[in-house]
Amino acid sequence: MKRVVIGLSGGVDSSVAAYLLREQGYDVVGLFMRNWHDTTGTLSGDCPWYDDQMFAESVARKLDIPFHFTDLSDQYRERVVDYMFSEYGKGRTPNPDVLCNREIKFDVFLKEALKLGADYVATGHYCRKETVLGHDGREVYRLLAGTDPGKDQSYFLCQLSQEQLKYALFPIGDMLKSEVREVAAREKLATAKRKDSQGICFVGKVDLPVFLQQKLESRRGDIIEIPADWPGYTVPESAEGDRLNPSAGELDHAARPFSYEPRYGIKVGEHGGAHFYTIGQRKGLSVGGKPEPLFVIATDVERNIVYVGQGQSHPGLYRRGLYIRPEEIHWIREDLALRPGESGRYSFRIRYRQPLQSGLLFVTRDGAYIRFDEPQRGITAGQFASWYDGNELIGSGVING
């Protein structure tokens, strides 16, 4: 009998995943991770880890499976939280959930599971895995989108490797969220009506500036409004180029973030630190009296300036391309990786729950460029861009600009 160690989080998804695995005849073992101790900046009452553990233990007792506890908080701080602080300090916006899956759930946690004799590790992610034979006859693991379009979580796993996928099972990937709730209620699992967790993976919902001030100092700076008719938004005709065979200069132009100077706009307020803000942010600016809401269109952490524009359609929020450094290109399907000089058409996602966007991926010796068919809102350095072929996630990379 194959042993599966499942990460029981205290939520309904992992609870039902554990139930399904048991029904399928696996030797199921529950393992709860404690990954965070500090409550600085966390909003009161938001999924304290102790409550999570109690719910996880209750589900394990109900299902009559062994239950274990492990504290991975040191590794989580080192690999995820310290990375967050570093990225925000550079004016980039990291995605801790993607890092948590790559560095903790399918690395440190996997190693803990193997100590318990695991053949596989399971989670409650809404995604699917399929095993096929590659060109050389060896097994290849495909990471597929979850069946529930509103809950698909494949994006959060966009940095996994073939070695990590080899051990992974996703029991609820072909279910709708409503079906998961129904199973939990039918089986009288304690988590049946429990709300889904939100916020930073294993930390919960936070007041981000307060949370980041553990490592990043607050500094007063100017908020500069850039008008929508700023001349820099006009794209020279030559920069459009050949859509299928653009030059290196054309790719770079489409991917380059807009570069602002204070003289281009007017001061409309002050902020507490440019590194606390991200592209597309609306809340937290504390500037009123404008015909339309203000959105962050750029930050300059060197000079501590936040640039804003009025309205959802402000051109500063939109770009047609992005760039990924060579060392930050990751292929889940290594057998399908593009080589320098090659390009391919994919569907892209630059944030969780964003509808897939069509475009072209160009790989060069200098890195990868994504050129979208339509301009994209809120392209943000530090986030992950992922690319799909149909419903299969093929690869991803960290947005550099």
XYZ file of C-alpha atoms in Angstrom:
401
model
C 0.000 0.000 0.000
C 1.407 3.400 -1.030
C 1.815 5.943 1.749
C 0.699 9.523 1.181
C 1.615 12.284 3.614
C -0.861 15.120 3.227
C -0.322 18.650 4.409
C -3.316 19.131 6.696
C -3.699 22.890 7.038
C -6.913 23.065 9.013
C -8.889 24.100 5.938
C -11.662 22.349 4.057
C -9.616 21.664 0.900
C -6.854 19.611 2.528
C -9.447 17.887 4.733
C -11.433 16.613 1.748
C -8.203 15.719 -0.058
C -7.251 13.522 2.902
C -10.694 11.875 2.887
C -10.504 11.125 -0.845
C -7.041 9.599 -0.546
C -8.189 7.353 2.282
C -11.182 6.236 0.191
C -8.842 5.473 -2.712
C -6.976 2.987 -0.527
C -3.823 4.922 0.293
C -2.068 4.739 3.658
C -2.743 8.381 4.593
C -0.747 10.332 7.194
C -1.593 13.910 8.184
C 1.230 16.392 8.767
C 0.618 19.921 10.044
C 3.224 22.643 9.490
C 3.726 25.554 11.810
C 5.533 28.137 9.726
C 5.038 31.466 11.462
C 5.148 32.699 15.068
C 5.323 36.492 14.882
C 2.019 38.408 14.962
C 3.530 41.808 14.072
C 1.288 43.464 11.486
C -1.204 40.588 11.345
C -4.871 41.490 11.634
C -6.420 40.152 14.831
C -8.487 37.009 14.610
C -7.201 36.005 11.185
C -6.530 32.250 11.158
C -4.195 31.928 14.153
C -2.015 28.861 13.698
C -3.246 27.238 16.919
C -6.824 27.140 15.625
C -5.566 25.717 12.336
C -3.809 22.920 14.191
C -6.875 22.103 16.261
C -9.033 21.807 13.140
C -6.401 19.673 11.401
C -6.195 17.322 14.383
C -9.980 17.069 14.503
C -10.116 16.025 10.847
C -7.348 13.448 11.371
C -9.284 11.912 14.285
C -12.489 11.846 12.228
C -10.729 10.095 9.355
C -8.789 7.838 11.737
C -5.397 8.680 10.234
C -2.122 9.384 12.066
C -1.370 13.031 12.776
C 2.068 14.657 13.052
C 3.299 18.186 13.710
C 6.424 19.911 12.406
C 7.781 23.413 12.990
C 9.330 24.839 9.821
C 9.263 28.470 10.924
C 13.047 28.984 10.706
C 13.152 27.754 7.108
C 10.023 29.754 6.246
C 11.531 32.974 7.582
C 14.812 32.365 5.790
C 13.425 31.260 2.431
C 10.164 33.201 2.149
C 9.849 36.115 4.576
C 13.446 37.362 4.324
C 13.076 37.173 0.535
C 9.919 39.296 0.828
C 11.714 41.963 2.844
C 14.614 41.988 0.375
C 12.358 42.331 -2.661
C 10.169 45.071 -1.183
C 13.336 46.923 -0.186
C 14.361 46.923 -3.866
C 10.990 48.316 -4.944
C 9.750 44.956 -6.262
C 6.571 43.106 -5.243
C 7.227 39.411 -4.522
C 4.669 36.614 -4.461
C 5.236 34.709 -1.198
C 2.690 32.001 -2.057
C 4.678 30.909 -5.117
C 7.878 30.890 -3.048
C 6.164 29.009 -0.218
C 5.194 26.179 -2.557
C 8.620 25.940 -4.175
C 10.718 26.354 -1.035
C 8.542 24.965 1.775
C 5.617 22.720 0.787
C 7.452 20.870 -1.975
C 10.945 21.055 -0.516
C 11.328 21.259 3.275
C 7.904 19.734 3.935
C 8.555 17.053 1.311
C 11.744 16.063 3.114
C 9.818 15.808 6.395
C 7.219 13.645 4.654
C 9.890 11.330 3.259
C 11.150 10.801 6.818
C 7.667 9.454 7.579
C 7.980 6.944 4.751
C 5.978 8.868 2.151
C 5.718 7.650 -1.410
C 3.781 10.794 -2.289
C 2.953 14.185 -0.816
C -0.564 15.575 -1.254
C -2.023 19.062 -0.888
C -5.435 20.651 -1.276
C -4.491 22.686 -4.355
C -7.005 23.102 -7.159
C -4.792 21.807 -9.952
C -4.088 18.480 -11.644
C -1.105 16.327 -12.503
C -0.825 13.995 -15.446
C 1.986 11.553 -16.258
C 2.981 11.031 -19.897
C 5.946 9.541 -21.714
C 8.493 11.965 -23.108
C 10.340 11.696 -26.425
C 13.052 9.605 -24.745
C 10.535 7.198 -23.221
C 10.896 8.546 -19.680
C 7.985 9.728 -17.565
C 7.150 13.432 -17.752
C 4.791 15.175 -15.329
C 2.285 17.696 -16.641
C 0.891 20.391 -14.333
C -2.665 21.155 -15.430
C -5.136 23.847 -14.413
C -7.808 22.869 -11.908
C -11.265 22.006 -13.202
C -12.914 24.831 -11.227
C -12.080 27.972 -13.258
C -12.741 30.196 -10.262
C -10.358 28.285 -7.998
C -7.564 27.116 -10.324
C -4.330 27.389 -8.289
C -1.816 26.117 -10.830
C -0.268 29.608 -10.955
C 0.912 29.223 -7.358
C 2.842 26.092 -8.411
C 4.501 27.686 -11.442
C 8.014 27.270 -9.998
C 7.841 23.532 -9.272
C 10.298 21.155 -10.908
C 9.820 17.726 -12.427
C 11.475 16.211 -9.350
C 8.973 17.949 -7.057
C 5.994 17.009 -9.241
C 7.100 13.370 -9.172
C 5.961 13.163 -5.537
C 2.892 15.418 -5.804
C -0.774 14.430 -5.644
C -3.672 16.881 -5.997
C -6.824 14.917 -5.019
C -9.361 17.746 -5.438
C -8.005 19.176 -8.687
C -10.896 17.850 -10.748
C -13.581 19.068 -8.325
C -15.521 22.300 -7.959
C -15.248 24.169 -4.682
C -18.961 23.626 -4.089
C -18.438 19.868 -4.448
C -15.606 19.961 -1.924
C -17.873 21.718 0.573
C -20.601 19.153 -0.054
C -18.244 16.236 0.637
C -16.982 17.879 3.830
C -20.552 18.437 5.041
C -21.644 14.902 4.131
C -18.702 13.368 5.986
C -19.218 15.754 8.935
C -15.691 17.126 8.794
C -15.054 19.964 11.251
C -13.775 22.219 8.454
C -16.920 21.944 6.292
C -18.029 25.540 6.895
C -14.681 27.072 7.746
C -13.754 30.136 5.701
C -10.824 29.981 3.301
C -7.601 31.528 4.557
C -6.502 34.806 2.976
C -3.404 36.956 2.857
C 0.225 35.841 2.956
C 0.800 32.083 2.957
C 0.913 30.876 6.615
C 0.968 34.465 7.917
C -2.569 35.540 7.051
C -3.963 38.988 6.329
C -1.566 41.749 7.316
C -1.252 45.505 7.435
C 1.585 45.389 4.908
C 3.443 48.600 5.903
C 3.351 47.576 9.587
C 4.488 44.048 8.690
C 7.327 45.292 6.489
C 8.500 47.810 9.085
C 10.026 44.883 10.957
C 12.924 45.321 8.514
C 12.167 48.350 6.320
C 12.173 51.876 7.713
C 9.358 54.339 7.140
C 10.492 57.425 5.179
C 8.437 60.415 4.179
C 8.396 61.115 0.456
C 6.399 62.791 -2.281
C 3.418 61.466 -4.219
C 3.635 62.827 -7.775
C 0.660 62.722 -10.135
C 1.493 62.119 -13.801
C -1.121 63.346 -16.324
C -2.631 60.869 -18.784
C -1.405 62.996 -21.725
C 2.262 62.742 -20.722
C 4.215 62.579 -24.046
C 6.171 59.507 -22.916
C 3.078 57.360 -23.424
C 3.176 57.908 -27.180
C 4.709 54.829 -28.796
C 6.947 55.631 -31.767
C 5.720 53.890 -34.900
C 9.035 52.066 -35.337
C 8.702 50.516 -31.869
C 5.691 48.478 -32.917
C 7.868 46.526 -35.343
C 7.135 43.082 -36.740
C 4.763 41.302 -34.351
C 6.217 37.864 -35.185
C 9.888 38.783 -35.649
C 10.610 41.892 -33.601
C 14.147 43.149 -33.195
C 15.931 43.108 -29.822
C 15.358 46.846 -29.557
C 11.636 46.479 -30.203
C 11.329 43.745 -27.560
C 13.209 45.853 -25.046
C 11.039 48.895 -25.786
C 7.805 46.950 -25.219
C 9.116 45.464 -21.955
C 10.720 48.572 -20.470
C 8.789 50.221 -17.592
C 7.933 53.889 -17.988
C 10.577 56.145 -16.451
C 9.283 59.264 -14.717
C 10.778 62.420 -13.271
C 9.089 64.712 -10.692
C 9.066 67.539 -13.249
C 6.650 65.522 -15.389
C 3.843 65.914 -12.835
C 2.657 67.693 -9.703
C 2.972 66.842 -6.034
C -0.410 65.790 -4.619
C 0.570 64.324 -1.254
C 3.126 62.482 0.837
C 3.702 58.822 1.732
C 5.588 56.821 4.372
C 7.966 54.889 2.108
C 7.953 54.073 -1.610
C 8.854 50.427 -0.870
C 5.443 49.960 0.815
C 3.578 50.533 -2.482
C 3.024 48.457 -5.600
C 1.871 49.055 -9.176
C -1.902 49.327 -9.488
C -2.441 50.012 -5.775
C -5.341 52.314 -4.945
C -5.777 52.092 -1.172
C -3.403 53.713 1.286
C -2.557 56.851 -0.692
C -4.724 59.177 1.440
C -5.109 61.686 -1.381
C -8.606 62.899 -2.204
C -10.343 65.643 -4.135
C -9.690 64.168 -7.583
C -12.318 63.523 -10.295
C -11.180 59.877 -10.463
C -9.375 57.619 -7.972
C -5.576 57.656 -7.968
C -3.589 54.497 -8.724
C 0.124 53.845 -8.261
C 1.777 53.699 -11.689
C 5.440 53.558 -10.565
C 7.702 53.738 -7.517
C 11.259 55.015 -7.203
C 12.785 53.601 -4.007
C 16.115 55.345 -4.618
C 14.553 58.819 -4.474
C 11.571 57.628 -2.391
C 8.901 58.840 -4.825
C 5.504 57.304 -5.577
C 4.033 58.187 -8.973
C 0.265 58.037 -9.444
C -2.293 58.534 -12.195
C -6.035 59.151 -12.248
C -8.473 56.412 -13.231
C -8.496 52.725 -14.140
C -7.640 53.530 -17.758
C -4.584 55.718 -17.077
C -1.962 54.737 -19.697
C 0.741 54.450 -17.036
C -0.983 51.307 -15.767
C -0.630 49.475 -19.098
C 2.280 47.913 -20.974
C 2.508 45.487 -23.853
C 5.544 43.521 -22.710
C 7.812 42.355 -19.906
C 11.323 40.991 -19.444
C 12.694 38.011 -17.473
C 16.409 37.566 -16.688
C 18.073 34.409 -18.077
C 18.708 32.948 -14.611
C 15.062 33.486 -13.605
C 13.483 31.576 -16.505
C 11.995 28.312 -15.228
C 10.600 25.483 -17.344
C 8.341 22.931 -15.673
C 8.404 21.066 -18.977
C 12.150 21.061 -19.581
C 11.592 18.919 -22.660
C 9.569 21.763 -24.197
C 11.933 24.599 -23.275
C 12.682 27.195 -25.936
C 16.326 27.844 -26.809
C 17.828 31.284 -27.492
C 16.530 32.491 -30.820
C 13.266 30.556 -30.540
C 9.787 31.862 -29.845
C 6.379 30.403 -29.139
C 2.759 31.406 -28.716
C 1.305 30.779 -25.267
C -1.382 31.971 -22.904
C 0.013 34.008 -20.011
C -0.896 34.924 -16.468
C 0.908 37.618 -14.460
C -1.128 37.317 -11.248
C -3.422 34.818 -9.543
C -6.951 34.621 -10.953
C -6.112 36.819 -13.917
C -7.796 35.455 -17.051
C -5.225 33.974 -19.402
C -3.823 36.459 -21.899
C -2.510 35.555 -25.356
C 0.901 36.580 -26.604
C 4.359 35.508 -27.726
C 7.368 34.385 -25.700
C 10.774 35.197 -27.202
C 13.894 33.624 -25.693
C 17.222 35.350 -26.344
C 20.718 35.075 -24.898
C 19.843 38.107 -22.769
C 16.705 36.544 -21.265
C 13.052 36.100 -22.147
C 10.583 38.665 -23.428
C 6.822 38.337 -23.358
C 4.892 40.447 -25.829
C 1.151 40.434 -25.247
C -1.423 40.759 -27.979
C -3.147 43.400 -25.867
C -1.560 45.825 -23.335
C -1.664 44.467 -19.778
C -2.616 46.333 -16.627
C -0.311 46.391 -13.626
C 2.773 44.506 -14.830
C 4.794 44.414 -11.613
C 8.466 43.652 -11.071
C 8.993 40.767 -8.656
C 5.769 38.975 -9.540
C 5.750 35.780 -11.583
C 4.697 35.497 -15.205
C 3.547 31.985 -16.119
C 2.823 30.537 -19.541
C 0.377 27.837 -20.562
C -0.135 25.646 -23.594
C -3.860 24.962 -23.424
C -4.522 24.013 -19.800
C -0.934 22.892 -19.118
C 1.448 25.198 -17.248
C 4.728 24.999 -19.148
C 6.988 27.514 -17.410
C 7.366 30.764 -15.515
C 9.775 33.512 -14.582
C 10.223 36.514 -12.319
C 9.148 39.770 -13.948
C 12.159 42.076 -14.016
C 10.479 45.189 -15.279
